[in-house]
Coordinates of C-alpha atoms in Angstrom, one line a residue:
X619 CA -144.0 262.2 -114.4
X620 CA -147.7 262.9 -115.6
X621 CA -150.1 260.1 -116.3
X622 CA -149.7 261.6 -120.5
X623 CA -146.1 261.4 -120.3
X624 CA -146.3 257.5 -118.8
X625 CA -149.0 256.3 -121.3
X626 CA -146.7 257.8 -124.3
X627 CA -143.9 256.1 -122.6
X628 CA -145.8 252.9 -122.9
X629 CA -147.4 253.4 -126.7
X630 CA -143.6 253.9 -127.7
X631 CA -142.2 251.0 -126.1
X632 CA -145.0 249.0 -126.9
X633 CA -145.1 250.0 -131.3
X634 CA -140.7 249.3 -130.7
X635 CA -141.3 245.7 -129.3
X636 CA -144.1 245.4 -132.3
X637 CA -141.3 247.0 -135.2
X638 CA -138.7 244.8 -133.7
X639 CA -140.5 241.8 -133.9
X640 CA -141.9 242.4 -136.8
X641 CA -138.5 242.8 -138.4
X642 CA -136.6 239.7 -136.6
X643 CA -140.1 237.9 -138.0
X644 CA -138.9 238.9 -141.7
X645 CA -135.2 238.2 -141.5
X646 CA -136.3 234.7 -140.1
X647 CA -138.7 234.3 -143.0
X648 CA -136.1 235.3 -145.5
X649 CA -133.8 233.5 -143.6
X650 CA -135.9 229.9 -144.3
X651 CA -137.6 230.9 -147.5
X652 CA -134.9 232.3 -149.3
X653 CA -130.8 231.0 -148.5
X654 CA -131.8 227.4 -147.8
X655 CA -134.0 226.9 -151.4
X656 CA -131.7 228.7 -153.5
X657 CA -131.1 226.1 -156.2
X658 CA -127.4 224.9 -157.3
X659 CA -125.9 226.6 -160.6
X660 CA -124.5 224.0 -162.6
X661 CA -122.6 224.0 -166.1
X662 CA -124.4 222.6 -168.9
X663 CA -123.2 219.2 -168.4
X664 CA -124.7 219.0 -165.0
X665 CA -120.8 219.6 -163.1
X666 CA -122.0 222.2 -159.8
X667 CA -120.1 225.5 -160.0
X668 CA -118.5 226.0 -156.8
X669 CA -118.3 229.2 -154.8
X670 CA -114.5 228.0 -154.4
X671 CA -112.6 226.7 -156.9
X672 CA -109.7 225.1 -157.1
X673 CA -109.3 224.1 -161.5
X674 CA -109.6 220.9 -163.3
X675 CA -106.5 218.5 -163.5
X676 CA -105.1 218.4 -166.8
X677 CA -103.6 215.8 -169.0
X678 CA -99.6 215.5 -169.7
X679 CA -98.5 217.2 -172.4
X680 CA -95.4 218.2 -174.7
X681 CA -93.4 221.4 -176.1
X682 CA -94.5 220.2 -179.7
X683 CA -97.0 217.3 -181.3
X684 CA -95.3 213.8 -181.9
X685 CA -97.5 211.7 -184.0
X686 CA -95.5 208.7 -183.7
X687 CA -96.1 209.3 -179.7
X688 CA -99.1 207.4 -178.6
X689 CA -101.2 207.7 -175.3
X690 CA -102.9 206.4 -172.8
X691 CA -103.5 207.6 -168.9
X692 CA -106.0 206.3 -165.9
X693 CA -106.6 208.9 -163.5
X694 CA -107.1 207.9 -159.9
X695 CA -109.3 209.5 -157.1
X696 CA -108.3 207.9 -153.6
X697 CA -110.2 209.1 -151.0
X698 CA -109.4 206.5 -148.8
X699 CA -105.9 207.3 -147.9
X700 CA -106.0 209.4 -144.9
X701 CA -105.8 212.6 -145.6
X702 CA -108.6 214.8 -143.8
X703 CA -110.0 212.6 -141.0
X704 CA -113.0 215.4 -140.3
X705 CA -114.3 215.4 -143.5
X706 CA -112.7 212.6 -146.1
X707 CA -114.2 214.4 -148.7
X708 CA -112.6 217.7 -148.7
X709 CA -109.2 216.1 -149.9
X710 CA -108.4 213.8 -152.3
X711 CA -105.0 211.7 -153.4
X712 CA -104.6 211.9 -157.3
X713 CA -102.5 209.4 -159.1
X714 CA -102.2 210.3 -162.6
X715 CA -100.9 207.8 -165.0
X716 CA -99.6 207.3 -168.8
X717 CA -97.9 205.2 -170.8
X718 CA -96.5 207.1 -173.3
X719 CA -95.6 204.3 -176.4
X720 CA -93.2 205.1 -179.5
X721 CA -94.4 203.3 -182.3
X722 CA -91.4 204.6 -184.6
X723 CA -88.2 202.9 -185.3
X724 CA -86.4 205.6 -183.6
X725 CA -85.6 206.4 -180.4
X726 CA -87.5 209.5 -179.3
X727 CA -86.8 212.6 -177.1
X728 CA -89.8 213.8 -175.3
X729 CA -89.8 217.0 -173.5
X730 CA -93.1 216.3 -171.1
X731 CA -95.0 218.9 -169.7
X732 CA -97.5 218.6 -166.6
X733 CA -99.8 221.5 -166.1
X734 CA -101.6 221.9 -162.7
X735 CA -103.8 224.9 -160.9
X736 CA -101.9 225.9 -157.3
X737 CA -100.6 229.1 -156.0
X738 CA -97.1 229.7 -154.9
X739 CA -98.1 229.9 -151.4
X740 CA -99.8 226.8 -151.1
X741 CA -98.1 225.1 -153.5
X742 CA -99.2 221.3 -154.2
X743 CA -95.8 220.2 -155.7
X744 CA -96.9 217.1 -157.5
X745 CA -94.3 214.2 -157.2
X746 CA -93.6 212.8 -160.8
X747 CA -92.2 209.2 -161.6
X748 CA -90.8 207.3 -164.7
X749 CA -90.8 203.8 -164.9
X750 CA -91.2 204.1 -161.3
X751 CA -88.2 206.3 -160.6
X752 CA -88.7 209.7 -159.4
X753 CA -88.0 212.2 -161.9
X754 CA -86.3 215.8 -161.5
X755 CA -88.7 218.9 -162.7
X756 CA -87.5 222.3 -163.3
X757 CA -91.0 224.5 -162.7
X758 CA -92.8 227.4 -164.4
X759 CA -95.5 229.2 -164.0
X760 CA -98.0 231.1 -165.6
X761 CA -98.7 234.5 -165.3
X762 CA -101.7 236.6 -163.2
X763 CA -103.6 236.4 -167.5
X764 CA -106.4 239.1 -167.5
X765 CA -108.5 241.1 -165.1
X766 CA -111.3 239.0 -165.0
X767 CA -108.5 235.9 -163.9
X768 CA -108.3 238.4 -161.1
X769 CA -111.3 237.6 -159.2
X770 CA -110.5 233.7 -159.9
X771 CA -111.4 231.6 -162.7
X772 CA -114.9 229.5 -161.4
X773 CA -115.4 226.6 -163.6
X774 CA -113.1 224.7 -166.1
X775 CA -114.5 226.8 -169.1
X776 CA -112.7 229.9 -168.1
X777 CA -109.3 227.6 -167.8
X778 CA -110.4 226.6 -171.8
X779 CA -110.4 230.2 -172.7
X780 CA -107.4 230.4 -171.1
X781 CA -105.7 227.6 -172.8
X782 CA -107.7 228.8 -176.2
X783 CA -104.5 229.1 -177.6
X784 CA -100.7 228.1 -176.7
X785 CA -99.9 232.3 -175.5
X786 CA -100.3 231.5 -172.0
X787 CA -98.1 228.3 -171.8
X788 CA -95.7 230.4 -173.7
X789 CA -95.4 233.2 -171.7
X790 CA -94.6 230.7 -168.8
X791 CA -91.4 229.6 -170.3
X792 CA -89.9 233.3 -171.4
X793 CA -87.7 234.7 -169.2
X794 CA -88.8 237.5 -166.4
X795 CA -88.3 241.1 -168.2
X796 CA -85.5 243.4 -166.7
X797 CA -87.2 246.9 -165.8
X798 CA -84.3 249.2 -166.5
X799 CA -86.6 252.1 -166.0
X800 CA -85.6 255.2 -164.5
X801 CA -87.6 256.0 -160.8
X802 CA -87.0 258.6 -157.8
X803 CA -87.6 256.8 -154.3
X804 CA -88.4 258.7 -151.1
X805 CA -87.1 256.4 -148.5
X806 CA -88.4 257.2 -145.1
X807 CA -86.5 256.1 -141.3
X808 CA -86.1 257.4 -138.2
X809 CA -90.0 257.7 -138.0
X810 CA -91.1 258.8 -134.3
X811 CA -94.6 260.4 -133.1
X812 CA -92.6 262.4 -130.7
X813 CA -94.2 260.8 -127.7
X814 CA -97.5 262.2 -129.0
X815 CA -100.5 259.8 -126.9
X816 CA -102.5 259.8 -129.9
X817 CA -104.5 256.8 -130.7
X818 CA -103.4 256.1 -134.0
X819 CA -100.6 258.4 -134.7
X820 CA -100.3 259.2 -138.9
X821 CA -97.4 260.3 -140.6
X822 CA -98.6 262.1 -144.2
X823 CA -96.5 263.5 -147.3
X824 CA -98.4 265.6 -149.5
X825 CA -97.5 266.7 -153.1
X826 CA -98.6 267.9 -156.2
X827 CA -98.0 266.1 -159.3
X828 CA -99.2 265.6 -162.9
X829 CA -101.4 262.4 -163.0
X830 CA -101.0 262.2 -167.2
X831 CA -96.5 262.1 -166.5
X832 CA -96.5 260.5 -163.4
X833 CA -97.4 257.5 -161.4
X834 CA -96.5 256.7 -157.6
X835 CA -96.3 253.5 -156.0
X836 CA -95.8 252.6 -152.5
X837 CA -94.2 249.9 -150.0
X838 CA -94.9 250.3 -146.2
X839 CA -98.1 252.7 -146.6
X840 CA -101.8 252.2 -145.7
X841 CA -103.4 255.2 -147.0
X842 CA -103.8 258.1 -149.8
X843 CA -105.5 260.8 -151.4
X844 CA -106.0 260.9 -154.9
X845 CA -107.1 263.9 -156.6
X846 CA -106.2 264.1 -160.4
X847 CA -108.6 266.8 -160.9
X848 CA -106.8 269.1 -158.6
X849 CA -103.4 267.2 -159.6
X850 CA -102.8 266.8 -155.8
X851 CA -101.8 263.5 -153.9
X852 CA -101.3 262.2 -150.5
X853 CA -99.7 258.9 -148.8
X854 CA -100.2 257.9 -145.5
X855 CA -99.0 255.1 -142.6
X856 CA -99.8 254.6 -139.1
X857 CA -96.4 255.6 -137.2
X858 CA -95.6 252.0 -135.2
X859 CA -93.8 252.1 -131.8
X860 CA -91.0 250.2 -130.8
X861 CA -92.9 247.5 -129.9
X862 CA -95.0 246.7 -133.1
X863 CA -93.9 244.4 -135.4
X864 CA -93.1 247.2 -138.2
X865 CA -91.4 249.1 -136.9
X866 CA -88.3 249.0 -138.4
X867 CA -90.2 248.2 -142.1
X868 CA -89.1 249.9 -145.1
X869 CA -91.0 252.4 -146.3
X870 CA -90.8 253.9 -150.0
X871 CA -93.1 256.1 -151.7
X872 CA -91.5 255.7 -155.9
X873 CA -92.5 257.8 -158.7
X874 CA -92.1 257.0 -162.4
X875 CA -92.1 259.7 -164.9
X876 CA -91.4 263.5 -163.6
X877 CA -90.7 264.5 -160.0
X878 CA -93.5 265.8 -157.3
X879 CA -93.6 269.2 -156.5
X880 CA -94.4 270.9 -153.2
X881 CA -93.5 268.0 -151.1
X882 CA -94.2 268.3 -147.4
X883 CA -94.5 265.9 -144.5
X884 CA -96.5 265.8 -141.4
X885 CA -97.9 263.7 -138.5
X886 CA -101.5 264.0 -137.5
X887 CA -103.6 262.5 -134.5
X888 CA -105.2 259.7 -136.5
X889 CA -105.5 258.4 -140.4
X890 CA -108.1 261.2 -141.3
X891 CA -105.0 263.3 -141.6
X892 CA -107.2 266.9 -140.6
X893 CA -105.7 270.2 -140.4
X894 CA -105.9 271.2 -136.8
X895 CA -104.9 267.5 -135.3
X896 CA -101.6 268.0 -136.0
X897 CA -98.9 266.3 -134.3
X898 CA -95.6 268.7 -134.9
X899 CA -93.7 266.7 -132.5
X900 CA -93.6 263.5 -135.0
X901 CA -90.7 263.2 -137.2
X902 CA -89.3 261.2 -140.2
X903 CA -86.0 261.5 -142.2
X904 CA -86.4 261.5 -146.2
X905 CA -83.9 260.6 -148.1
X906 CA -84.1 261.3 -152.2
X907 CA -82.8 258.4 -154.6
X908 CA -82.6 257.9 -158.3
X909 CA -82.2 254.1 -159.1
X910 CA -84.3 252.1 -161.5
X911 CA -87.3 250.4 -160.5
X912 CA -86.0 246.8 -160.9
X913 CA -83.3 247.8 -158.5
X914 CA -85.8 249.1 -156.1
X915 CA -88.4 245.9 -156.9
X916 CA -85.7 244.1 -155.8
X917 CA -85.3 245.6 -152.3
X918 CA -89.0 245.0 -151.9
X919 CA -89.7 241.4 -152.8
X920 CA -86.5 240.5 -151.1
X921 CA -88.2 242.7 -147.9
X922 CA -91.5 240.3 -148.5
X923 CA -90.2 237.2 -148.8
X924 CA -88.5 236.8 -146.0
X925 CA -91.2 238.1 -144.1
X926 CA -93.4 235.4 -145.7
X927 CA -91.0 232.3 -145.0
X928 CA -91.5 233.1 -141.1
X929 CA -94.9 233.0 -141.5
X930 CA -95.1 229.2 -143.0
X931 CA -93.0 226.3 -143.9
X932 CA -90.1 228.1 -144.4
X933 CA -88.6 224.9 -146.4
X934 CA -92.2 223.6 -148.2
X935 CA -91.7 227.3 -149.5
X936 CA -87.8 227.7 -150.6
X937 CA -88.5 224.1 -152.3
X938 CA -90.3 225.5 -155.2
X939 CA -90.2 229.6 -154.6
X940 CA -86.7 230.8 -154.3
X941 CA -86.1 234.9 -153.7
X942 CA -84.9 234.9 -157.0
X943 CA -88.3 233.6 -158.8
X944 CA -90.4 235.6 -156.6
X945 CA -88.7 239.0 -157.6
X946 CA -89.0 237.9 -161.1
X947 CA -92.5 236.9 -160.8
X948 CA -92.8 240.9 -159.3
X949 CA -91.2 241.6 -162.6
X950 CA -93.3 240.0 -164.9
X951 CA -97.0 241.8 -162.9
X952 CA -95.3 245.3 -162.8
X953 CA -94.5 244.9 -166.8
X954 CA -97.9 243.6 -167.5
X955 CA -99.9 246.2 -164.8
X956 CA -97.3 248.6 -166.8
X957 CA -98.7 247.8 -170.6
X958 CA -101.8 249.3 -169.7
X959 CA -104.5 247.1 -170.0
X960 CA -107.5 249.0 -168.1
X961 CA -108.8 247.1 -166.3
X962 CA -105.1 245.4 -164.5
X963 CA -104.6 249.1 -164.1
X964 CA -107.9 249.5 -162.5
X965 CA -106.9 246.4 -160.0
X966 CA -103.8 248.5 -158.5
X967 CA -104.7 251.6 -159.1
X968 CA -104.2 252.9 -155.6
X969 CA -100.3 251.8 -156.2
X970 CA -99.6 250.2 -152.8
X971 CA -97.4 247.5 -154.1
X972 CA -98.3 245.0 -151.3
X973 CA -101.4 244.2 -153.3
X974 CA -99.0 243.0 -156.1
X975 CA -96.8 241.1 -153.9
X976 CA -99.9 239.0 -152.0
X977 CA -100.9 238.2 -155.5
X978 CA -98.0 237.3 -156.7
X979 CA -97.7 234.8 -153.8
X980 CA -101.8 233.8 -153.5
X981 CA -103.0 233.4 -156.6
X982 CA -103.9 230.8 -158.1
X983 CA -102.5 229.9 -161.7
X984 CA -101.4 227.2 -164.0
X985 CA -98.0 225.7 -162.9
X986 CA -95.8 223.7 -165.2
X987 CA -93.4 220.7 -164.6
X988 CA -91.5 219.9 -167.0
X989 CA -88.7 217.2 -167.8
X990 CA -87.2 215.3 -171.0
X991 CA -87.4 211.5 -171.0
X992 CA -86.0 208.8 -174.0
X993 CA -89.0 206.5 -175.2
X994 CA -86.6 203.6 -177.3
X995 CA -88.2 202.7 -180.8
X996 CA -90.8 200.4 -180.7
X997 CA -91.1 200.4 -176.6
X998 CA -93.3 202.5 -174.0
X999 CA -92.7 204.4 -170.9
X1000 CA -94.8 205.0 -167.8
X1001 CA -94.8 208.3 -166.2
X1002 CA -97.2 209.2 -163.3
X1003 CA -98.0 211.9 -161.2
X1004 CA -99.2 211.8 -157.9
X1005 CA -100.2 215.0 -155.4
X1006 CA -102.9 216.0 -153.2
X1007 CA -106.0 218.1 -154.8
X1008 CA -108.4 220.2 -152.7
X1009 CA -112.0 219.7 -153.2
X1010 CA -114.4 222.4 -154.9
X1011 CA -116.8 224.0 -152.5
X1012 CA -119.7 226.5 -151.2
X1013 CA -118.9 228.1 -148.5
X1014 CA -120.5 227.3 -145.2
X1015 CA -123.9 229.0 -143.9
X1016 CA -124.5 230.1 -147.3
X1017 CA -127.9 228.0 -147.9
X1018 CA -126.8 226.5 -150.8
X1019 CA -127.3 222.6 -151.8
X1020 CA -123.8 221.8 -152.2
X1021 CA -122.9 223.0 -147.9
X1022 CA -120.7 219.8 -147.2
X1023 CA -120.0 218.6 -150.9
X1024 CA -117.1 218.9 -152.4
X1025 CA -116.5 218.7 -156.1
X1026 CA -113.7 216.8 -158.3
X1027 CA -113.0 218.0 -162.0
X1028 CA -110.4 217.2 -164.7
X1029 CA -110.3 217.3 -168.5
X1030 CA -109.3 215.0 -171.3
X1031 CA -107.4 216.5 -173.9
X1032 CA -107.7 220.8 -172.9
X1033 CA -104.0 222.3 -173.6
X1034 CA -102.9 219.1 -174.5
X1035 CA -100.4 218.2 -177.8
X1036 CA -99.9 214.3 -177.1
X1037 CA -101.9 211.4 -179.1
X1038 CA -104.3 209.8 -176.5
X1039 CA -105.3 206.4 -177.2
X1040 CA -107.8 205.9 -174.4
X1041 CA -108.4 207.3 -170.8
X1042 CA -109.7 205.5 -167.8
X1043 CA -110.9 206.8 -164.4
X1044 CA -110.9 204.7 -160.8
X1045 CA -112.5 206.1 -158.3
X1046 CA -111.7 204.2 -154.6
X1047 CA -113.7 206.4 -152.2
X1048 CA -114.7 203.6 -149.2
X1049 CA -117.5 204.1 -146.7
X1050 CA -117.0 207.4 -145.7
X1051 CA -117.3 209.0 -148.8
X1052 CA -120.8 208.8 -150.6
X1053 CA -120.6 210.1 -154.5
X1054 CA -123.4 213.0 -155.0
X1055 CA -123.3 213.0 -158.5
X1056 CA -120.6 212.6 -161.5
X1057 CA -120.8 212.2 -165.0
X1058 CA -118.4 209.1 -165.3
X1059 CA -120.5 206.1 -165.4
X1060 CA -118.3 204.9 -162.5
X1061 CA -119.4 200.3 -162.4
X1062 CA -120.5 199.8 -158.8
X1063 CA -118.6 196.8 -158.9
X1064 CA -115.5 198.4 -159.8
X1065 CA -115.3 201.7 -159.3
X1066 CA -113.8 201.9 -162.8
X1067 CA -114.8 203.3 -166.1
X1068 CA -113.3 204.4 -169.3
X1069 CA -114.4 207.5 -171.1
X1070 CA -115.2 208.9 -174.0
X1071 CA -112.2 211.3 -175.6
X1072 CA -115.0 213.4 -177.0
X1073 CA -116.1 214.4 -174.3
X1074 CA -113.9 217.3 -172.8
X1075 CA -114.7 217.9 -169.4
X1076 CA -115.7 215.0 -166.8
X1077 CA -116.4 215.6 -163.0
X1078 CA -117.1 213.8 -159.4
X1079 CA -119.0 215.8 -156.3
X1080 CA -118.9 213.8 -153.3
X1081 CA -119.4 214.2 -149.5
X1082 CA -118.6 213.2 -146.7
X1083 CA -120.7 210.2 -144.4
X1084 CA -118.8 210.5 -141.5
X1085 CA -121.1 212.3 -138.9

């Protein structure tokens, strides 16, 4: 090599070293200067909003005001039963209480309502006593609301313009819509790649269809084209073997309105589906259907859930989701995604009905309990209820603040009917649990305080001291 070539060699390694530590120099400057003194944004009452967040708890409530009903609850925040020994802070033990008092000469019915944020899946399942008695609930739940819901609700304010009127309460207690309407399903089996060594084997159906008459949904697929310009479509899964877990899954493609035209199916060498990596060799039997697309809803949710009760408690699940609700819950998405609001539309656009199903089963939501009790004239009731509530959080490594806090919310009167007297909070958090900051005017002494019933929304943000 000549001496010019060598002394090049070094000027180039040399300016690299320079550029590369120049750049790790900025990332690490950004790193310090930026992430770790980005400043907290909080509500106007000084409450943190979270990256994660789980709602506010709600006060009791009834189908229909009763004046003659009054009110009055203590919320409790126990953080020192043992619930998350790494980090006491990151759950909490709520006991919600009321004594509901008749102050009429009559005997009163009552049909109580408890509203509470979970999902299906991880369903907190609160545990509900009268008078010290456990009490029976039947459960509803509300519905996936709007598209902005979709990317979760992040501070109590978006549950108030939620709750801005009674609609979304009432929707939970109508009954799932039947959808009577009239589909075509291809339903594909006998799928093979025809011993094709292909990395990631595809099998593809192509069509041509009007996008203004008809939409396609799938079950079982992981890809598609869609070109309404062209009025052209594709769908698209990876061909399992024998030994993958879906192999034997169902696989539907369903179209609604008029029938696709020039439908052909073929196997290709990989997911870009590209003429000239065929795979003739790979095979699939398609059988046409006409059924209705709650019969064929049906068939998929049914598919899902059992799949889903391997995959956790199978009986912490069954308890509060049977098949039944979960395919009416399907129901009620389709017929919302259905009504064409935009931007729902937008959200499952690509028509892979797995998105509706994991939402359906993930999201988070406003769950009711509900249950009739007799207040005598003249006499009072206690009702409590007592679950487990996740704390509010920023995610870790994000160079926020609030990394390790966790934040505690609930609201005094929002979506309530009943006449509240007064409210109390008691807040027993021990020596591993520091409070950060909280609007309660919690007495040192007592860890008690009452509040004011003008003031909506109150909250707690503690962390943990454990090391």
């Amino acid at each position: 090599m000549s001496k010019e070539k060598k002394k090049n060699n070094h000027v180039n390694r040399t300016l690299a070293i320079i550029i590369i530590a120049s750049f790790c120099l900025l990332i690490l400057a950004f790193g310090m200067s930026h992430p770790r003194k980005r400043e907290i944004p909080v509500l106007e009452d000084g409450s943190s909003i979270f990256m994660s967040y789980d709602g506010p708890i709600f006060p009791l409530t009834s189908r229909e005001a009763m004046p003659s009903i009054e009110a009055v609850r203590e919320i409790e925040f126990d953080f020192d039963t043992a619930l998350a020994a790494y980090n006491p802070a990151a759950q909490c033990m709520i006991r919600d209480r009321y004594t509901l008092i008749n102050t009429s000469s009559e005997d009163q019915t009552i049909p109580v309502i408890y509203p509470y944020v979970s999902s299906f899946y991880e369903n907190i399942m609160p545990i509900f006593k009268v008078n010290d008695h456990t009490a029976e609930t039947m459960s509803y739940s509300g519905m996936i609301n709007s598209p902005a819901n979709l990317n979760g609700i992040s501070s109590w304010q978006g549950y108030a313009e939620l709750l801005a009127d009674s609609a979304y309460m009432d929707a939970a207690f109508t009954d799932y819509p039947a959808l009577d309407d009239s589909v075509i399903v291809y339903v594909l089996n006998e799928i093979s790649d025809g011993g094709s060594d292909a990395p990631a084997p595809t099998m593809n159906i192509e069509f041509t269809m009007d996008y203004d008459q008809t939409m396609v949904f799938t079950y079982g697929f992981n890809g598609g084209v869609y070109d309404s310009e062209h009025g052209r479509g594709e769908r698209s899964f990876f061909i399992p073997s024998k030994e993958d877990c879906d192999y034997n899954e169902n696989r539907f493609l369903i179209v609604m309105g008029d029938d696709l035209d020039n439908f052909t199916i073929q196997g290709y060498q990989n997911g870009g589906c590209k003429a000239g990596e065929e795979i003739d060799e790979a095979k699939a039997h398609v059988d046409r259907i006409e059924t209705t697309l709650g019969e064929i809803l049906k068939i998929i949710a049914n598919d899902y859930y059992e799949e889903a009760i391997k995959d956790t408690d199978a009986e912490a699940l069954k308890s509060h989701l049977s098949a039944d609700r979960f395919y009416g819950e399907i129901c009620r998405l389709f017929s919302q995604y259905n009504s064409g609001e935009p931007d729902m539309v937008n959200h499952y656009q690509s028509g892979m009905l797995e998105d509706m199903l994991i939402d359906v089963m993930h999201y988070k939501r406003i769950f009711y309990e509900t249950f009739e009790l007799v207040i005598p004239s003249y006499s009072s009731v206690d009702v409590s209820a007592e679950f487990i509530k996740y704390g509010n959080f920023d995610y870790h490594s994000t160079g926020t603040k609030n990394e390790g806090v966790k934040g505690y919310d609930f609201v005094t009167q929002l979506g309530s009917v009943l006449n509240f007297q007064k409210q109390s909070v008691l807040v027993n958090h021990g020596q591993n649990v520091e409070i950060v900051r909280e609007n309660l005017d919690i007495d040192a002494n007592q860890n008690h305080a009452k509040l004011d019933l003008n003031v909506e929304h109150y909250y707690l943000e503690v962390r943990s001291t454990d090391k």
